[in-house]
Coordinates of C-alpha atoms in Angstrom, one line a residue:
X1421 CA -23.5 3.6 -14.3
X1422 CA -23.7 -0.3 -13.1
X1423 CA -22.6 -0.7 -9.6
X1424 CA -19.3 -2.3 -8.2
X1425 CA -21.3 -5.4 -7.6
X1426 CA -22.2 -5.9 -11.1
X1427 CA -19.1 -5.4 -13.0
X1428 CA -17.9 -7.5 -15.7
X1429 CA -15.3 -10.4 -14.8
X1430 CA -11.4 -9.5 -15.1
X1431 CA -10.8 -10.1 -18.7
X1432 CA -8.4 -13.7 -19.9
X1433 CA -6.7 -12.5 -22.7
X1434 CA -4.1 -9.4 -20.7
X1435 CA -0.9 -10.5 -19.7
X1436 CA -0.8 -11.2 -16.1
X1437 CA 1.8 -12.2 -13.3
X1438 CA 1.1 -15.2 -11.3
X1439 CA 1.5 -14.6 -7.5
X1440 CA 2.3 -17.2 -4.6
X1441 CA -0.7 -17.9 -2.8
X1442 CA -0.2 -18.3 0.9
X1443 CA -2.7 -19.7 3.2
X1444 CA -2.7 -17.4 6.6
X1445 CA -4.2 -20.6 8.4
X1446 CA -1.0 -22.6 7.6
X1447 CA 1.4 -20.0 8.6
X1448 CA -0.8 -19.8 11.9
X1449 CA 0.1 -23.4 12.4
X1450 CA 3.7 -23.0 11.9
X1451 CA 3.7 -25.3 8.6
X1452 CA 6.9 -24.8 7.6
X1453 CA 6.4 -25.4 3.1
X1454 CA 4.0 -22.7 4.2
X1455 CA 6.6 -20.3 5.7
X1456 CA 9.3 -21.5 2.8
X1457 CA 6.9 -20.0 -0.1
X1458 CA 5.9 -16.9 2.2
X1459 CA 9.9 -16.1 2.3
X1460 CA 10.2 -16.9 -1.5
X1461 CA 7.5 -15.0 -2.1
X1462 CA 8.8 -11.5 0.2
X1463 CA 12.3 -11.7 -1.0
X1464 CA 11.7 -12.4 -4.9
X1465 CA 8.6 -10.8 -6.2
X1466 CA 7.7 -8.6 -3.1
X1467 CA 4.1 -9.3 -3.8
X1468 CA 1.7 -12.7 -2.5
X1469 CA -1.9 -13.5 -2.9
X1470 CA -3.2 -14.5 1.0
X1471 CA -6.1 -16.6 1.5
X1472 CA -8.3 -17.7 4.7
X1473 CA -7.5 -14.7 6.3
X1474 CA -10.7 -14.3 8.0
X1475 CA -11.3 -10.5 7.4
X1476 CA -14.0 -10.9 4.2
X1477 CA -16.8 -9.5 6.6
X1478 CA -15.1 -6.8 7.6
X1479 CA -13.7 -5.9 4.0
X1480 CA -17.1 -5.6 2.7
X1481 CA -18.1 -3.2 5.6
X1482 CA -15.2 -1.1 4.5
X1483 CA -16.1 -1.1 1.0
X1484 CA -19.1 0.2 2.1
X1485 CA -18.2 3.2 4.7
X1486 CA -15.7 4.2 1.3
X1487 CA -18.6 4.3 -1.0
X1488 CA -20.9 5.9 1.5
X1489 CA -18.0 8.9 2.7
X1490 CA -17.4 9.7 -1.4
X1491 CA -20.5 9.8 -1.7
X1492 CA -20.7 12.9 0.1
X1493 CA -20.7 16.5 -1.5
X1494 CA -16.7 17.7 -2.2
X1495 CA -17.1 20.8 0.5
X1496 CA -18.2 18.0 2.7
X1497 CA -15.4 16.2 2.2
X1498 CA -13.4 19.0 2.1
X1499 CA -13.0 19.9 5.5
X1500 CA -11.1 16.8 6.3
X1501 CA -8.6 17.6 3.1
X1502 CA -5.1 16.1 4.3
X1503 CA -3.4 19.8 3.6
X1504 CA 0.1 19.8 1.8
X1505 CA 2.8 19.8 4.5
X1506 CA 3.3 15.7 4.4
X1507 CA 0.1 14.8 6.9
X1508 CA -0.9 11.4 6.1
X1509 CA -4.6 11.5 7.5
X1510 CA -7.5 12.6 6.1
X1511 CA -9.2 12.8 2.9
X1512 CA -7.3 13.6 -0.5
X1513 CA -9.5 14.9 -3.3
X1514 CA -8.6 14.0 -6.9
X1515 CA -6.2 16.1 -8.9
X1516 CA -4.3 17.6 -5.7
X1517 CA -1.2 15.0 -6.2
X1518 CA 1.2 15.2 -9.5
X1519 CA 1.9 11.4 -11.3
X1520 CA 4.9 12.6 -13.4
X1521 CA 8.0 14.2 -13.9
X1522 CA 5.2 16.8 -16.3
X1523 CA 3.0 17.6 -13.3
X1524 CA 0.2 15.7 -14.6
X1525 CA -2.2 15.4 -11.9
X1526 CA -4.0 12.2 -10.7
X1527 CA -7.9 11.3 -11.0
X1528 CA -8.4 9.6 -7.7
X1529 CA -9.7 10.0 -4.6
X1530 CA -8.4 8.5 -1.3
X1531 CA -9.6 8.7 2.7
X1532 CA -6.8 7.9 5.1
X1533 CA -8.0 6.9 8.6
X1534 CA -5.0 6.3 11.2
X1535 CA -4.5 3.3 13.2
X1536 CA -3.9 5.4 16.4
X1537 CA -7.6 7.3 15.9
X1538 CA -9.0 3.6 15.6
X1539 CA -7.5 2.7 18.1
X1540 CA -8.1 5.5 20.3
X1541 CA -11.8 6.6 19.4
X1542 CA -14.1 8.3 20.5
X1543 CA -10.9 10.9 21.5
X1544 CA -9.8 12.0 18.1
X1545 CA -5.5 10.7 18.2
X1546 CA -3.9 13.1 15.2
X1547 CA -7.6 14.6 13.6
X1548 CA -11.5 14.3 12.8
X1549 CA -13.6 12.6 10.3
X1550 CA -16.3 12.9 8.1
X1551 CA -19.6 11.8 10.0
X1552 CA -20.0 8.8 7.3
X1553 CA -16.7 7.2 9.4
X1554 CA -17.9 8.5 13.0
X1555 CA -21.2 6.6 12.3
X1556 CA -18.8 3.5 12.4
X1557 CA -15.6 4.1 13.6
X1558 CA -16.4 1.5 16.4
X1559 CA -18.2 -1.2 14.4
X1560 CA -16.5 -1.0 11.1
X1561 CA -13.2 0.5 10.9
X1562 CA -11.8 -0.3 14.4
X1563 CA -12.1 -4.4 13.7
X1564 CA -10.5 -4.0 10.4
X1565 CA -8.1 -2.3 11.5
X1566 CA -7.1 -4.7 14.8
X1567 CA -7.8 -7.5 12.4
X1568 CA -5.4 -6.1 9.5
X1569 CA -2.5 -5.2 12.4
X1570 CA -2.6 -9.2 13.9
X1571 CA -2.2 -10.4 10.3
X1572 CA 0.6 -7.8 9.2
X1573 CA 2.4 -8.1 12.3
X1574 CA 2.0 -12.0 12.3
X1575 CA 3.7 -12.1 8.8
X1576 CA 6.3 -9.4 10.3
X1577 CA 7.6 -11.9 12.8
X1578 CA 8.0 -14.7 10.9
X1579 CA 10.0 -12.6 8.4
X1580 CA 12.1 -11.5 11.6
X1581 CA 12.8 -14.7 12.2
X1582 CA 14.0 -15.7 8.9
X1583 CA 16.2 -12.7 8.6
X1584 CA 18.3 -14.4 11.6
X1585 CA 17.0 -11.0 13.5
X1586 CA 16.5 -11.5 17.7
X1587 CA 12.9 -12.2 18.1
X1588 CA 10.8 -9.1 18.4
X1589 CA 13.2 -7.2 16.7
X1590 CA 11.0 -6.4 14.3
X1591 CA 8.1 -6.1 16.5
X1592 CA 9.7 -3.4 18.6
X1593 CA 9.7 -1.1 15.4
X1594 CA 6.0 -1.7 14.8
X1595 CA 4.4 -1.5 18.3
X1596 CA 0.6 -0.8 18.0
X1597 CA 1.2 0.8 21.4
X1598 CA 3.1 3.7 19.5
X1599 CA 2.0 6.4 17.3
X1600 CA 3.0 5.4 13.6
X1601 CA 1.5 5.8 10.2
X1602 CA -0.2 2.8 9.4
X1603 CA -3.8 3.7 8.1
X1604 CA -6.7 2.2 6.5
X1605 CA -6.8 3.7 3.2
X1606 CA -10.6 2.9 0.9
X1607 CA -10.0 4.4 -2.5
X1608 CA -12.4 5.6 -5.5
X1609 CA -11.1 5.8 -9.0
X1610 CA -13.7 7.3 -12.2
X1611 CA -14.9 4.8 -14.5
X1612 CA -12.2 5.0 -17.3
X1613 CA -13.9 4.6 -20.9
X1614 CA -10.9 6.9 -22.9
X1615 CA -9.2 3.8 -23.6
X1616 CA -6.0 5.7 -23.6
X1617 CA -3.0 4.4 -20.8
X1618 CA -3.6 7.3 -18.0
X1619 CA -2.6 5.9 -14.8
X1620 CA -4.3 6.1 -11.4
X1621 CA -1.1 5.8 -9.7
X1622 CA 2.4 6.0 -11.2
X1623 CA 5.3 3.5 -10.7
X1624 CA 6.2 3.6 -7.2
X1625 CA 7.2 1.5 -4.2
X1626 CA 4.8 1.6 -0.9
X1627 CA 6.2 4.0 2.1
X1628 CA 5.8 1.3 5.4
X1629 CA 6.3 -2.0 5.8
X1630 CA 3.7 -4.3 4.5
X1631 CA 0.5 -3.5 2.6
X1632 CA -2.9 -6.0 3.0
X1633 CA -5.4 -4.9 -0.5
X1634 CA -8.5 -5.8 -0.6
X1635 CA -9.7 -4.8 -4.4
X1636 CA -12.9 -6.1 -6.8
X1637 CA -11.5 -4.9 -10.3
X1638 CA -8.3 -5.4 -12.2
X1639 CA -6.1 -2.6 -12.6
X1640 CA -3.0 -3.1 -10.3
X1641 CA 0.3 -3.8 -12.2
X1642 CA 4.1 -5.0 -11.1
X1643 CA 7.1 -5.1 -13.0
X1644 CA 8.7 -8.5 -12.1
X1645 CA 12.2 -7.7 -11.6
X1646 CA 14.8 -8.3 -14.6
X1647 CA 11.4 -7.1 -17.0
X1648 CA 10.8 -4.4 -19.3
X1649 CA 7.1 -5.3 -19.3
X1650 CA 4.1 -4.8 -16.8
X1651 CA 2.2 -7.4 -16.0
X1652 CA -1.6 -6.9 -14.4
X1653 CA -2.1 -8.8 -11.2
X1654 CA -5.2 -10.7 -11.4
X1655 CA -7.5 -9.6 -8.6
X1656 CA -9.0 -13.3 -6.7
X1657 CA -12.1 -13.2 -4.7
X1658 CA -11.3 -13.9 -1.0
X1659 CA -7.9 -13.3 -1.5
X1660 CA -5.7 -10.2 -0.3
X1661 CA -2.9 -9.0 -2.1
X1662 CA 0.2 -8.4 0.2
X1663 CA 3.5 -6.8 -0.6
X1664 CA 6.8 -5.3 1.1
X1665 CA 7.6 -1.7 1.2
X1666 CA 10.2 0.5 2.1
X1667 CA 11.0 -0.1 5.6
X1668 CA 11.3 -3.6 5.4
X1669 CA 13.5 -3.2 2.6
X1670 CA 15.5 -1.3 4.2
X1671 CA 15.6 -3.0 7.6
X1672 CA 16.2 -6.1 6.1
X1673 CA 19.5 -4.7 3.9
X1674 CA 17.6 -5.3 0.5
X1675 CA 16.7 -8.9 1.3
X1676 CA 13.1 -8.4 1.2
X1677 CA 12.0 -6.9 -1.9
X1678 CA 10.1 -3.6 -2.2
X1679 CA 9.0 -3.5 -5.9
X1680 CA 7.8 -1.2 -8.0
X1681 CA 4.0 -1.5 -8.9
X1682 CA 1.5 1.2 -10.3
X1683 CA -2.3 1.5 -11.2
X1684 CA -3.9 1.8 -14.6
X1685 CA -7.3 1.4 -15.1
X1686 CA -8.6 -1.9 -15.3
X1687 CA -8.5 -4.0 -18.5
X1688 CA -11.1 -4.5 -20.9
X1689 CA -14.7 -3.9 -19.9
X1690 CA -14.0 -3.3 -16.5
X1691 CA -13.0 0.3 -17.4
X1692 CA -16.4 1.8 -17.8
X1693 CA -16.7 1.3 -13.8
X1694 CA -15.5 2.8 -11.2
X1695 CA -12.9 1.1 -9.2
X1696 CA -12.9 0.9 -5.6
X1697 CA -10.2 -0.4 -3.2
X1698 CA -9.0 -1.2 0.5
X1699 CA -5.6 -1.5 1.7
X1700 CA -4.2 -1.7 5.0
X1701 CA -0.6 0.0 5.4
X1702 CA 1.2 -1.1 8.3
X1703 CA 4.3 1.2 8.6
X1704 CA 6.6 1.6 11.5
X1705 CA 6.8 3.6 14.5
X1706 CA 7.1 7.3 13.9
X1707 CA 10.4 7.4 15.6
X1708 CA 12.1 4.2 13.9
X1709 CA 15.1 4.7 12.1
X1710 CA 15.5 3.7 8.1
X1711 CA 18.5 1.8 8.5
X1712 CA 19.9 -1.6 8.0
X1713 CA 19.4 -3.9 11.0
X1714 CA 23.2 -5.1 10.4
X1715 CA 24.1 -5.2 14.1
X1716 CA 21.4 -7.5 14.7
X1717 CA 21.7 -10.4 12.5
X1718 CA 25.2 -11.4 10.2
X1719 CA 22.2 -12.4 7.0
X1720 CA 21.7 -8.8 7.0
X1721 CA 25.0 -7.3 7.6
X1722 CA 26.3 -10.2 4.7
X1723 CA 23.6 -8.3 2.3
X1724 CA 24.7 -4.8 3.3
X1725 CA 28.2 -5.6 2.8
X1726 CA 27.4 -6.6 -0.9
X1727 CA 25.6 -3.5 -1.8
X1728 CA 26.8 0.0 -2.8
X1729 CA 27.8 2.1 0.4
X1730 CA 25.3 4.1 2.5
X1731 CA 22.2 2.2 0.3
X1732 CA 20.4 1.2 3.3
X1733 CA 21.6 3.9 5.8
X1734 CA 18.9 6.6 5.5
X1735 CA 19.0 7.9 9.2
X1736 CA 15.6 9.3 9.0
X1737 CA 12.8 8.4 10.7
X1738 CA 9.7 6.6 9.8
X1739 CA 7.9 9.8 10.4
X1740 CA 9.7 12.1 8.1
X1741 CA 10.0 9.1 5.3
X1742 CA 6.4 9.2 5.0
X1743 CA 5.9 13.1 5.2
X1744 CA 8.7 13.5 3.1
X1745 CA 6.9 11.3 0.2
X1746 CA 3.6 12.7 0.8
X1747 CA 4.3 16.1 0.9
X1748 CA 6.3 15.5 -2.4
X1749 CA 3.4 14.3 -4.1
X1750 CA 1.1 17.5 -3.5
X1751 CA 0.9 19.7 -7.2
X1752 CA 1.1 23.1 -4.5
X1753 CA 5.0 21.7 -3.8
X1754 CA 5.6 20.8 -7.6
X1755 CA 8.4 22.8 -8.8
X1756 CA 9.0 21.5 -12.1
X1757 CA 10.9 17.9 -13.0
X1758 CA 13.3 17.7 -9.8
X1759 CA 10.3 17.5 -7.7
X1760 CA 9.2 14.0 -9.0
X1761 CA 12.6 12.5 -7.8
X1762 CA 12.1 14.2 -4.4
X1763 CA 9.2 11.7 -3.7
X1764 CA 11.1 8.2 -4.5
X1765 CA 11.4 5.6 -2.1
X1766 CA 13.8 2.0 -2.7
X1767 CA 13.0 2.3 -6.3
X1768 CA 15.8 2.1 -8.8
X1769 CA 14.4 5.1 -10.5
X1770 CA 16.2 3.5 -14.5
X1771 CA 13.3 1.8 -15.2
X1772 CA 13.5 0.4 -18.4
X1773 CA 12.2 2.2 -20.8
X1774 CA 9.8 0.0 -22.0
X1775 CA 8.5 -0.5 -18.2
X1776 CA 7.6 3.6 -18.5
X1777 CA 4.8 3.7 -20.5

């Protein structure tokens, strides 16, 4: 089978859904059209390309400790298996999460590696790795990690701003100080030469705050909102792809869009290889609250006002958000078609029906 490096361009003739493309180096500078299309871009698609963000070097590196750790025998890999009670870290083999309301499992395979054990090493934080990430924990992971955290947090602050929030507002829920689940995620998904519609990952909305992907081959999918019809998001090289998830959603009061996305396998030739990813999740504190930040700014409490009662009033934490969704996932916890609405997050789950297959 070729190599990621040799696959075949993304192909022109699938339907695809243009994304604002903001420049990290103007939003650095404070240019203010820059800032205007960032907020058009959070609040009405949820998803932006970003450019000149300066992390391509330590991408590739990435790509490279993911290929290198999959590579390694399953009972290897094993040992670091995340376990089903809603832990976050670790590795996840493929077929161990359902994608439906029938229990079908997925074909993926994912290694989680916490900020906090970055951050921390050599003194393992929440768990161990496999030696393949030991060998580099310092070199590789740690810079893309600090790297993805100054960019995420960067875009978090001006969003606080625009959200009429006190500064640092936001920045107090996603203090790299604190233990929290924001992770480094590399991803490996089997070439896909069926030609049938099997997804990798089924529609859902992302458990943190903001995601950074990093990704070589097409595949990705949104459903603008208002549509009955995925589109494929065109994957740009030297560009990340950046959307909202939960928590901002809900901090915000539904002014920052969290929107639904899933993963087929990618169009056209690209299919017969496999497809590898990178995404950085930045997600909040443990011990943050999902709720509306309505004391703290009138935009938001306007918003909450407007929307059905208790929407944006979850009064968990952060924490038991994420296990909650995880755990949810696991085929062990799968109890028949209930359990798949135990693991949503913002969605509106009445998708149109068109938008479900």
């Amino acid at each position: 089978m070729p190599g990621i490096t040799a696959s075949p361009p993304f192909p022109e003739n699938v339907p695809t859904h243009p994304l604002l493309i903001i420049d990290y180096q103007l939003l650095r500078a404070g240019d203010e059209a820059e800032i205007d299309r960032l907020w058009k871009a959070a609040t009405e698609l949820g998803f932006w390309y970003l450019k000149n963000h300066g992390v391509d070097e330590e991408v590739e590196a990435m790509f490279d400790l993911g290929r290198s750790t999959f590579a390694l025998p399953l009972d290897e890999k094993m040992k670091f298996e995340q376990g089903d009670q809603g832990f976050s870290f670790g590795y996840k083999a493929a077929g161990v999460q359902f994608m439906d309301d029938n229990g079908t499992r997925d074909v993926t395979e994912f290694l989680n590696i916490s900020k906090d054990d970055a951050l921390a090493w050599p003194s393992p934080y929440h768990r161990t790795y496999p030696s393949t990430v030991n060998e580099c924990m310092e070199s590789v992971v740690k810079p893309f990690v600090k790297k993805s955290l100054t960019i995420n947090n960067f875009v978090i602050d001006i969003l606080n701003d625009r959200l009429g929030l006190p500064k640092g507002a936001l920045a107090a829920l996603h203090n790299s100080d604190e233990a929290s689940g924001c992770t480094a995620r590399c991803i490996r998904a089997p070439p896909h030469m069926e030609r049938d519609n099997k997804t990798f990952l089924n529609p859902h909305t992302d458990f943190g705050s903001l995601s950074f992907l990093h990704n070589r081959l097409g595949g990705l999918q949104v459903l603008p909102p208002g549509a009955d019809k995925w589109y494929y998001v065109k994957p740009i090289p030297g560009h990340a792809i950046c959307n909202i998830g939960d928590a901002l959603n809900v901090f915000s009061g539904g002014i920052l869009r969290s929107n639904i996305h899933r993963v087929m396998p990618p169009p056209g030739e690209q299919a017969n290889y496999e497809r590898f990813s990178l995404v950085f999740f930045t997600r909040p504190n443990d011990t943050a609250v999902f709720r509306a930040l309505t004391e703290k700014s009138p935009m938001i409490a306007e918003a909450v006002a407007k929307a059905p009662a208790g929407k944006y009033e979850h009064n968990v934490t952060a924490k038991e958000w994420l296990a909650r969704r995880i755990k949810s996932q696991r085929v062990s916890n799968y109890k028949g078609p209930d359990s798949w609405k135990e693991r949503k997050g913002t969605e509106d789950l009445t998708i149109p029906l068109l938008a479900r297959v």
